[in-house]
Short mmCIF file of C-alpha atoms and ligand atoms in Angstrom, two decimals:
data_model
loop_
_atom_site.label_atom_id
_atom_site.label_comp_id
_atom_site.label_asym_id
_atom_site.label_seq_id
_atom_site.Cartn_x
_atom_site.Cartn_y
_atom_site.Cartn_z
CA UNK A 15 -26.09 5.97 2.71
CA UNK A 16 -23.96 9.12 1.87
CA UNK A 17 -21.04 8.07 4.43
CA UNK A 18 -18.16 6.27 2.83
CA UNK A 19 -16.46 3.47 3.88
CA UNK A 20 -12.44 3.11 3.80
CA UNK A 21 -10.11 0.47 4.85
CA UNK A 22 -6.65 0.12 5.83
CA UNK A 23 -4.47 -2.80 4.81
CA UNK A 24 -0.87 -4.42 4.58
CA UNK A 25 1.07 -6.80 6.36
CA UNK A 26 3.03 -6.56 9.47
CA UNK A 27 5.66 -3.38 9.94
CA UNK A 28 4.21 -1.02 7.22
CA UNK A 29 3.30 1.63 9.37
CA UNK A 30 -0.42 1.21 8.84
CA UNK A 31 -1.50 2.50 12.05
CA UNK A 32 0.33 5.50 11.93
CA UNK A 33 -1.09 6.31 8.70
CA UNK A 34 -4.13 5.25 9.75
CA UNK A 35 -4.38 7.90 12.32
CA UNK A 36 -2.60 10.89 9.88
CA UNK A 37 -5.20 9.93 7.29
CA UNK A 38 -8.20 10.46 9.48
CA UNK A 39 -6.91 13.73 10.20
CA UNK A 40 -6.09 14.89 6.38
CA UNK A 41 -10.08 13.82 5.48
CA UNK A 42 -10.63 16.12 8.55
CA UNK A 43 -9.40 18.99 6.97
CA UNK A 44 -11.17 18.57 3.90
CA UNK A 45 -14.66 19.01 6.62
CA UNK A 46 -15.30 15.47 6.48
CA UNK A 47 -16.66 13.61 9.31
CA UNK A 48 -14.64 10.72 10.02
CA UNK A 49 -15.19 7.64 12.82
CA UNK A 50 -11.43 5.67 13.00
CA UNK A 51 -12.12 2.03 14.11
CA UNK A 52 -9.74 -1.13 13.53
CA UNK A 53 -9.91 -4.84 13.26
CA UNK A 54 -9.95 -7.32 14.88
CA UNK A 55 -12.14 -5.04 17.30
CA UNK A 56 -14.06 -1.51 17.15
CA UNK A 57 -16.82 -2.38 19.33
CA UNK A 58 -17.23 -4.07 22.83
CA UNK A 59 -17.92 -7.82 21.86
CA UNK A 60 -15.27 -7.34 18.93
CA UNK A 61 -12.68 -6.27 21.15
CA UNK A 62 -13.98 -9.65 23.31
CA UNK A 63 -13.49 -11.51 20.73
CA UNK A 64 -9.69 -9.85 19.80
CA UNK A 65 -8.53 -11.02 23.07
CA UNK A 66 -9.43 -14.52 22.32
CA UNK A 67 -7.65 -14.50 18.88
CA UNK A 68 -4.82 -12.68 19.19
CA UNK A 69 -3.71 -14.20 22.94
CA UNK A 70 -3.02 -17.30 24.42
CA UNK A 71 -0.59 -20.49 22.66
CA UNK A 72 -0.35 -21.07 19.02
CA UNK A 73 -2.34 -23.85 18.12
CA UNK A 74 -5.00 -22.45 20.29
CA UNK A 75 -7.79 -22.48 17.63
CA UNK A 76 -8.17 -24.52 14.39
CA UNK A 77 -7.77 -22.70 11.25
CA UNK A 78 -11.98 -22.57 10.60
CA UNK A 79 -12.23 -21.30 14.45
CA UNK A 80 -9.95 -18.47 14.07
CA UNK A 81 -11.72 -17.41 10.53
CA UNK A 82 -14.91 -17.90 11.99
CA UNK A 83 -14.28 -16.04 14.97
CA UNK A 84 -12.49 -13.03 13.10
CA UNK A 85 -15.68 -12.79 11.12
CA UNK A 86 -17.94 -12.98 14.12
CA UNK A 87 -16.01 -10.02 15.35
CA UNK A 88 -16.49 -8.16 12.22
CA UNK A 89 -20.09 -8.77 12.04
CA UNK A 90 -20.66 -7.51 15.44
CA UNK A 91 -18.64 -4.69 14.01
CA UNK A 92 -20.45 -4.06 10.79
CA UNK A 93 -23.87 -4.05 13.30
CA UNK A 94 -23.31 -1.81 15.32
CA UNK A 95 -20.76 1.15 14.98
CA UNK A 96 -19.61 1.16 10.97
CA UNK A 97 -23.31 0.93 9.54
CA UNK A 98 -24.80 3.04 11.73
CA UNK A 99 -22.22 5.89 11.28
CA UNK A 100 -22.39 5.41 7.56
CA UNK A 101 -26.12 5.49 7.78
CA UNK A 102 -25.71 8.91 9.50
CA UNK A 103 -23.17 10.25 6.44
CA UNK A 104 -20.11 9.58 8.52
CA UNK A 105 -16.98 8.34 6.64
CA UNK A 106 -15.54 5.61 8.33
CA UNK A 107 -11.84 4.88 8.37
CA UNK A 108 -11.43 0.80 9.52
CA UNK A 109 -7.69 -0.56 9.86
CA UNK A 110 -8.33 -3.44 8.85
CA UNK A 111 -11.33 -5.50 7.43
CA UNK A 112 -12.23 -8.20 5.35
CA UNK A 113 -9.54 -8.18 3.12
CA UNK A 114 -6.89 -9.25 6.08
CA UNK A 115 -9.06 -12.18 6.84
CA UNK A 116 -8.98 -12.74 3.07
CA UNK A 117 -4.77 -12.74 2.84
CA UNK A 118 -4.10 -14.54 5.99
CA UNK A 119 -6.68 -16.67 6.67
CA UNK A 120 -7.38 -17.50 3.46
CA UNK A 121 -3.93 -16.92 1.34
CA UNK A 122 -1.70 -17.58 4.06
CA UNK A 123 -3.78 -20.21 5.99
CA UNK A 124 -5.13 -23.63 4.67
CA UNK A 125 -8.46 -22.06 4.11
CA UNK A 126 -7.86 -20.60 0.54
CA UNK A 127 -9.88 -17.23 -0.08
CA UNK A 128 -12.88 -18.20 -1.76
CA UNK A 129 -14.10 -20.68 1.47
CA UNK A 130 -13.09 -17.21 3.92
CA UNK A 131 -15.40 -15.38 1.26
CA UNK A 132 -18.34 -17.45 2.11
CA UNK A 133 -17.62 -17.19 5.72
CA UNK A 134 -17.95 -13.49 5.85
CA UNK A 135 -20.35 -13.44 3.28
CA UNK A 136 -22.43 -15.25 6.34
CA UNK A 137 -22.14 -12.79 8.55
CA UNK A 138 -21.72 -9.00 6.11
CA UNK A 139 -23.45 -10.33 2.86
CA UNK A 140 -21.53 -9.10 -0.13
CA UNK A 141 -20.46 -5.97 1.74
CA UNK A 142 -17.46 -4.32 0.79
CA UNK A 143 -15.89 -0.96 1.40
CA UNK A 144 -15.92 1.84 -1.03
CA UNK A 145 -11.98 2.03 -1.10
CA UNK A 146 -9.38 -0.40 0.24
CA UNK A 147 -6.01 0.84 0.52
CA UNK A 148 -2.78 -1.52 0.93
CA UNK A 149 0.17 -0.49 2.44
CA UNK A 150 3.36 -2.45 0.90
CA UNK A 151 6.81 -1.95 2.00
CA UNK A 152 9.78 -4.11 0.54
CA UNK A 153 11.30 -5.89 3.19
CA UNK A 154 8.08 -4.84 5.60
CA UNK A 155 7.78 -8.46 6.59
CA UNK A 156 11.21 -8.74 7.94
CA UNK A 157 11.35 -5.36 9.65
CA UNK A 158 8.41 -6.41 11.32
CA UNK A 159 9.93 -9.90 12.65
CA UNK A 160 12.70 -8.12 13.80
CA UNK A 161 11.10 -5.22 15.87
CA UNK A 162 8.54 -7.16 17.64
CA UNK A 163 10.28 -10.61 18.03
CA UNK A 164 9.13 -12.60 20.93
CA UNK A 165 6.44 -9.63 21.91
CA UNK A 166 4.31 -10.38 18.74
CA UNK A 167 0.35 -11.72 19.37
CA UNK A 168 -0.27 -15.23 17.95
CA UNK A 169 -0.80 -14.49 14.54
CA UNK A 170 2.68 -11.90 14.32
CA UNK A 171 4.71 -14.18 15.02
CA UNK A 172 4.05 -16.56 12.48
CA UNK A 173 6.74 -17.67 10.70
CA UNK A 174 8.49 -15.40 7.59
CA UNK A 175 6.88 -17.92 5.19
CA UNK A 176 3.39 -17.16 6.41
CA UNK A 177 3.42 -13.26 6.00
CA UNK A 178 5.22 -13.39 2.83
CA UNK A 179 2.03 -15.68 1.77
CA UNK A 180 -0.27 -12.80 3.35
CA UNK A 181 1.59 -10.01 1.05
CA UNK A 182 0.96 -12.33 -1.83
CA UNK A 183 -2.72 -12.61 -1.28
CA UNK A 184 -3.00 -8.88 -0.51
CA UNK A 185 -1.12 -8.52 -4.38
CA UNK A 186 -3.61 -11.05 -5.97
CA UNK A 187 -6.40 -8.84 -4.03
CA UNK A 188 -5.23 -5.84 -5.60
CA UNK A 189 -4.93 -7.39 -8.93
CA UNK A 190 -8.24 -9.50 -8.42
CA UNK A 191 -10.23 -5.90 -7.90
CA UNK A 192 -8.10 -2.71 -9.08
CA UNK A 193 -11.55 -0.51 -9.14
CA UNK A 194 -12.16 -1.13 -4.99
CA UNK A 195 -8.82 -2.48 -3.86
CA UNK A 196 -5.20 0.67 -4.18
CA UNK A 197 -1.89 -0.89 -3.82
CA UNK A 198 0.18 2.18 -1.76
CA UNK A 199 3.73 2.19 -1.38
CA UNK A 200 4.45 2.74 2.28
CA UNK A 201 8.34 3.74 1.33
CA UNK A 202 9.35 7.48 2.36
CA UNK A 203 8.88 9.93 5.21
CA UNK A 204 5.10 8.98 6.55
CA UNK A 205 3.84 12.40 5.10
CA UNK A 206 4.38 11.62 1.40
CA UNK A 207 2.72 7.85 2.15
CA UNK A 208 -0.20 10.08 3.36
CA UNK A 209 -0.19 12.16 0.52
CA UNK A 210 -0.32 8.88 -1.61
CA UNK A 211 -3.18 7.35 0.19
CA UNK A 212 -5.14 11.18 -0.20
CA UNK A 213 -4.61 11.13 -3.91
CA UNK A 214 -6.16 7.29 -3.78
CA UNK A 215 -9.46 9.08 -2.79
CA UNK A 216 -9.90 12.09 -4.92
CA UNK A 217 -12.38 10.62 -6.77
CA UNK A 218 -14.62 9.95 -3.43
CA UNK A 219 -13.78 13.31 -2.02
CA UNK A 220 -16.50 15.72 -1.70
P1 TYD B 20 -3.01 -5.74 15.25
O1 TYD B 20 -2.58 -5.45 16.62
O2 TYD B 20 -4.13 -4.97 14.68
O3 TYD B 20 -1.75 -5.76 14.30
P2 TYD B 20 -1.25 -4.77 13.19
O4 TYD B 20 -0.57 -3.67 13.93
O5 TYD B 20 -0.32 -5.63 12.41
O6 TYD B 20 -2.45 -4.32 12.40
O7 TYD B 20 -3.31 -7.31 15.23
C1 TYD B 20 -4.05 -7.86 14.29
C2 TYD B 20 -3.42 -9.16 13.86
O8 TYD B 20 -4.48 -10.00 13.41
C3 TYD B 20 -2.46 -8.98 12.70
O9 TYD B 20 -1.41 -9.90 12.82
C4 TYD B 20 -3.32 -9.33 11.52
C5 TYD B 20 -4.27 -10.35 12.06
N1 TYD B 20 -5.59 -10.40 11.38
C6 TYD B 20 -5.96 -11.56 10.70
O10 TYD B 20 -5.18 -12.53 10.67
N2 TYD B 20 -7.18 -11.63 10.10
C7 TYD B 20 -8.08 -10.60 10.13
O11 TYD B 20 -9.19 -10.70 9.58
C8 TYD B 20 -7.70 -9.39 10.84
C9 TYD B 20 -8.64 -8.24 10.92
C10 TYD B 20 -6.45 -9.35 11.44
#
Protein backbone atom coordinates (compact mmCIF):
# COMPACT_ATOMS: atom_id res chain seq x y z
CA UNK A 1 0.00 0.00 0.00
CA UNK A 2 1.45 3.43 -1.14
CA UNK A 3 -1.83 5.43 0.04
CA UNK A 4 -1.55 6.98 3.45
CA UNK A 5 -3.83 7.02 6.03
CA UNK A 6 -4.66 10.29 8.24
CA UNK A 7 -7.01 10.96 10.99
CA UNK A 8 -8.70 13.77 12.51
CA UNK A 9 -9.21 14.15 16.24
CA UNK A 10 -10.27 16.41 19.30
CA UNK A 11 -13.11 16.89 21.37
CA UNK A 12 -16.26 18.73 20.86
CA UNK A 13 -16.09 22.62 19.41
CA UNK A 14 -12.49 22.54 17.97
CA UNK A 15 -13.37 23.14 14.59
CA UNK A 16 -12.30 19.71 13.38
CA UNK A 17 -14.58 19.48 10.57
CA UNK A 18 -13.78 22.58 9.13
CA UNK A 19 -10.26 21.74 9.11
CA UNK A 20 -11.00 18.60 8.09
CA UNK A 21 -12.39 19.76 4.87
CA UNK A 22 -9.46 22.79 4.33
CA UNK A 23 -6.90 20.03 4.89
CA UNK A 24 -8.14 17.75 2.18
CA UNK A 25 -7.91 20.53 -0.07
CA UNK A 26 -4.16 21.79 0.94
CA UNK A 27 -2.93 17.81 0.26
CA UNK A 28 -4.84 18.53 -3.04
CA UNK A 29 -2.63 21.04 -4.09
CA UNK A 30 0.38 19.26 -3.36
CA UNK A 31 -1.27 16.52 -6.44
CA UNK A 32 -2.25 14.16 -3.90
CA UNK A 33 -5.23 12.07 -4.21
CA UNK A 34 -7.28 12.35 -1.27
CA UNK A 35 -10.82 10.33 -0.22
CA UNK A 36 -12.40 12.56 3.02
CA UNK A 37 -14.55 10.13 5.12
CA UNK A 38 -15.59 10.55 8.96
CA UNK A 39 -16.60 8.51 11.90
CA UNK A 40 -18.94 7.23 13.19
CA UNK A 41 -19.94 6.54 9.39
CA UNK A 42 -18.20 6.68 5.77
CA UNK A 43 -19.96 3.89 4.29
CA UNK A 44 -23.68 2.71 4.02
CA UNK A 45 -23.96 0.20 7.03
CA UNK A 46 -21.62 2.69 9.08
CA UNK A 47 -23.79 5.48 8.56
CA UNK A 48 -26.70 2.67 9.75
CA UNK A 49 -25.08 2.11 12.47
CA UNK A 50 -24.39 6.22 13.33
CA UNK A 51 -28.02 6.65 13.49
CA UNK A 52 -28.38 4.09 16.12
CA UNK A 53 -25.56 5.58 18.32
CA UNK A 54 -25.76 8.96 18.09
CA UNK A 55 -29.95 9.17 18.31
CA UNK A 56 -32.53 8.20 20.48
CA UNK A 57 -32.50 8.64 24.84
CA UNK A 58 -29.41 8.52 26.86
CA UNK A 59 -29.17 5.39 28.47
CA UNK A 60 -30.15 3.83 25.25
CA UNK A 61 -27.17 1.39 25.03
CA UNK A 62 -24.85 -0.01 27.74
CA UNK A 63 -21.41 1.23 27.75
CA UNK A 64 -19.95 -2.33 25.93
CA UNK A 65 -22.98 -1.86 23.28
CA UNK A 66 -22.09 1.54 22.27
CA UNK A 67 -18.13 0.52 22.02
CA UNK A 68 -19.02 -2.46 20.33
CA UNK A 69 -21.23 -0.94 17.97
CA UNK A 70 -18.81 2.12 17.19
CA UNK A 71 -16.29 -0.52 16.29
CA UNK A 72 -18.66 -2.53 14.17
CA UNK A 73 -19.13 0.65 12.26
CA UNK A 74 -15.52 1.15 11.83
CA UNK A 75 -14.86 -2.26 10.68
CA UNK A 76 -17.43 -2.07 8.06
CA UNK A 77 -15.53 1.09 7.38
CA UNK A 78 -12.00 -0.19 7.31
CA UNK A 79 -13.63 -3.10 4.69
CA UNK A 80 -14.82 -1.45 2.39
CA UNK A 81 -13.97 2.25 1.39
CA UNK A 82 -10.51 3.20 3.53
CA UNK A 83 -8.56 -0.11 2.53
CA UNK A 84 -9.55 -0.30 -0.70
CA UNK A 85 -8.64 3.38 -1.54
CA UNK A 86 -5.37 2.95 0.23
CA UNK A 87 -4.81 -0.22 -1.67
CA UNK A 88 -5.27 1.90 -4.84
CA UNK A 89 -2.50 4.74 -3.49
CA UNK A 90 -5.24 7.05 -2.35
CA UNK A 91 -4.56 9.09 0.86
CA UNK A 92 -7.34 8.95 3.01
CA UNK A 93 -8.36 11.76 5.31
CA UNK A 94 -10.91 10.05 8.24
CA UNK A 95 -12.43 12.57 10.94
CA UNK A 96 -12.38 10.54 13.31
CA UNK A 97 -11.21 6.89 14.08
CA UNK A 98 -10.07 4.72 16.62
CA UNK A 99 -8.55 7.02 18.76
CA UNK A 100 -12.15 8.78 19.66
CA UNK A 101 -13.44 5.43 20.64
CA UNK A 102 -10.20 5.17 22.62
CA UNK A 103 -10.81 8.79 24.70
CA UNK A 104 -14.46 8.48 25.17
CA UNK A 105 -15.32 5.19 25.35
CA UNK A 106 -12.53 4.13 26.97
CA UNK A 107 -11.06 7.37 28.98
CA UNK A 108 -14.22 8.98 29.46
CA UNK A 109 -16.50 5.87 29.78
CA UNK A 110 -16.22 2.95 32.36
CA UNK A 111 -14.50 0.88 29.79
CA UNK A 112 -10.84 2.11 30.35
CA UNK A 113 -8.70 2.09 26.99
CA UNK A 114 -6.91 -1.01 27.01
CA UNK A 115 -10.50 -3.30 27.09
CA UNK A 116 -11.73 -0.63 23.86
CA UNK A 117 -8.20 -1.71 22.40
CA UNK A 118 -9.13 -5.28 22.30
CA UNK A 119 -12.49 -4.50 20.99
CA UNK A 120 -11.26 -2.89 17.87
CA UNK A 121 -8.42 -4.96 17.73
CA UNK A 122 -11.44 -7.64 16.96
CA UNK A 123 -12.66 -6.11 14.28
CA UNK A 124 -9.19 -3.84 12.46
CA UNK A 125 -6.34 -6.05 14.00
CA UNK A 126 -3.54 -3.80 15.13
CA UNK A 127 -4.37 -1.26 12.43
CA UNK A 128 -3.52 2.16 12.92
CA UNK A 129 -3.21 5.22 10.77
CA UNK A 130 0.00 6.61 9.53
CA UNK A 131 -0.64 10.08 11.27
CA UNK A 132 -3.23 11.10 13.86
CA UNK A 133 -3.71 14.64 14.36
CA UNK A 134 -5.54 16.21 17.57
CA UNK A 135 -7.14 19.29 17.55
CA UNK A 136 -7.04 21.02 21.21
CA UNK A 137 -8.54 24.25 22.00
CA UNK A 138 -8.54 25.69 25.68
CA UNK A 139 -11.89 26.12 26.75
CA UNK A 140 -13.10 23.91 23.44
CA UNK A 141 -15.21 21.81 25.75
CA UNK A 142 -17.22 24.63 27.05
CA UNK A 143 -17.64 26.49 23.77
CA UNK A 144 -18.96 23.45 22.54
CA UNK A 145 -21.69 22.99 25.47
CA UNK A 146 -22.67 26.29 24.92
CA UNK A 147 -23.24 26.42 21.05
CA UNK A 148 -25.04 23.25 20.67
CA UNK A 149 -26.94 22.99 24.04
CA UNK A 150 -30.06 21.01 23.91
CA UNK A 151 -29.40 20.23 19.92
CA UNK A 152 -26.34 17.97 20.77
CA UNK A 153 -26.61 13.90 19.70
CA UNK A 154 -26.41 11.55 22.73
CA UNK A 155 -22.92 11.44 23.27
CA UNK A 156 -22.49 15.75 22.96
CA UNK A 157 -24.33 16.34 25.42
CA UNK A 158 -22.71 14.53 28.01
CA UNK A 159 -21.99 16.26 30.86
CA UNK A 160 -18.68 18.89 31.14
CA UNK A 161 -17.05 16.20 33.33
CA UNK A 162 -17.22 13.60 30.59
CA UNK A 163 -15.49 15.61 27.70
CA UNK A 164 -12.98 17.05 29.92
CA UNK A 165 -12.19 13.14 30.64
CA UNK A 166 -12.18 12.64 26.66
CA UNK A 167 -9.46 15.64 26.26
CA UNK A 168 -7.50 13.89 28.94
CA UNK A 169 -7.39 10.58 27.21
CA UNK A 170 -6.74 12.26 23.84
CA UNK A 171 -3.44 14.01 25.99
CA UNK A 172 -2.38 10.56 27.44
CA UNK A 173 -2.84 9.31 23.61
CA UNK A 174 -0.58 11.83 22.43
CA UNK A 175 1.87 11.26 25.12
CA UNK A 176 1.32 7.35 25.02
CA UNK A 177 2.49 7.48 21.04
CA UNK A 178 4.26 10.93 20.01
CA UNK A 179 5.76 9.08 16.67
CA UNK A 180 1.86 8.28 15.22
CA UNK A 181 -0.30 10.48 17.40
CA UNK A 182 0.39 15.19 16.76
CA UNK A 183 -1.14 17.25 19.40
CA UNK A 184 -2.36 20.62 17.14
CA UNK A 185 -3.39 23.68 18.65
CA UNK A 186 -6.70 24.61 17.10
CA UNK A 187 -6.24 28.46 18.52
CA UNK A 188 -6.08 31.25 15.64
CA UNK A 189 -7.75 32.13 12.35
CA UNK A 190 -8.57 28.40 10.79
CA UNK A 191 -5.80 29.05 8.08
CA UNK A 192 -2.78 29.08 10.43
CA UNK A 193 -4.46 25.73 12.31
CA UNK A 194 -4.23 24.37 8.70
CA UNK A 195 -0.89 25.41 8.21
CA UNK A 196 -0.06 23.60 11.57
CA UNK A 197 -1.69 20.38 10.71
CA UNK A 198 0.39 20.64 6.93
CA UNK A 199 3.67 21.04 8.70
CA UNK A 200 2.51 17.74 10.94
CA UNK A 201 2.87 15.83 7.58
CA UNK A 202 5.96 16.97 5.86
CA UNK A 203 7.63 14.06 6.58
CA UNK A 204 4.77 11.83 4.72
CA UNK A 205 4.48 14.28 1.91
CA UNK A 206 5.57 13.17 -1.39
P1 LIG B 1 -20.09 14.01 15.06
O1 LIG B 1 -21.33 14.54 14.49
O2 LIG B 1 -19.08 13.44 14.16
O3 LIG B 1 -19.47 15.07 16.05
P2 LIG B 1 -18.20 16.00 15.96
O4 LIG B 1 -18.64 17.15 15.11
O5 LIG B 1 -17.97 16.35 17.38
O6 LIG B 1 -17.09 15.19 15.35
O7 LIG B 1 -20.56 12.96 16.16
C1 LIG B 1 -19.75 12.03 16.62
C2 LIG B 1 -19.93 11.90 18.12
O8 LIG B 1 -19.60 10.56 18.46
C3 LIG B 1 -18.99 12.80 18.88
O9 LIG B 1 -19.63 13.24 20.06
C4 LIG B 1 -17.86 11.87 19.23
C5 LIG B 1 -18.52 10.54 19.37
N1 LIG B 1 -17.66 9.38 19.06
C6 LIG B 1 -17.38 8.45 20.07
O10 LIG B 1 -17.83 8.63 21.21
N2 LIG B 1 -16.60 7.37 19.79
C7 LIG B 1 -16.11 7.12 18.54
O11 LIG B 1 -15.41 6.10 18.31
C8 LIG B 1 -16.40 8.07 17.49
C9 LIG B 1 -15.89 7.85 16.11
C10 LIG B 1 -17.18 9.17 17.81
Amino acid sequence: MTGRFITLEGGEGVGKSTQAKALAAALREHGIEVVETREPGGTPGAEAIRRLLLDGADDRWSAEAEALLFAAARTDHVDKLIRPALQASKWVLSDRFVDSSLAYQGGAGALGIDAVRGINGFGIGEWFPDRTLVLILDGGVERALVRDGEGSDRIGRRSIAYHQAVEAGFRAIVAAEPKRVRLIDAAGAPDEVTARLLAALEDLLP
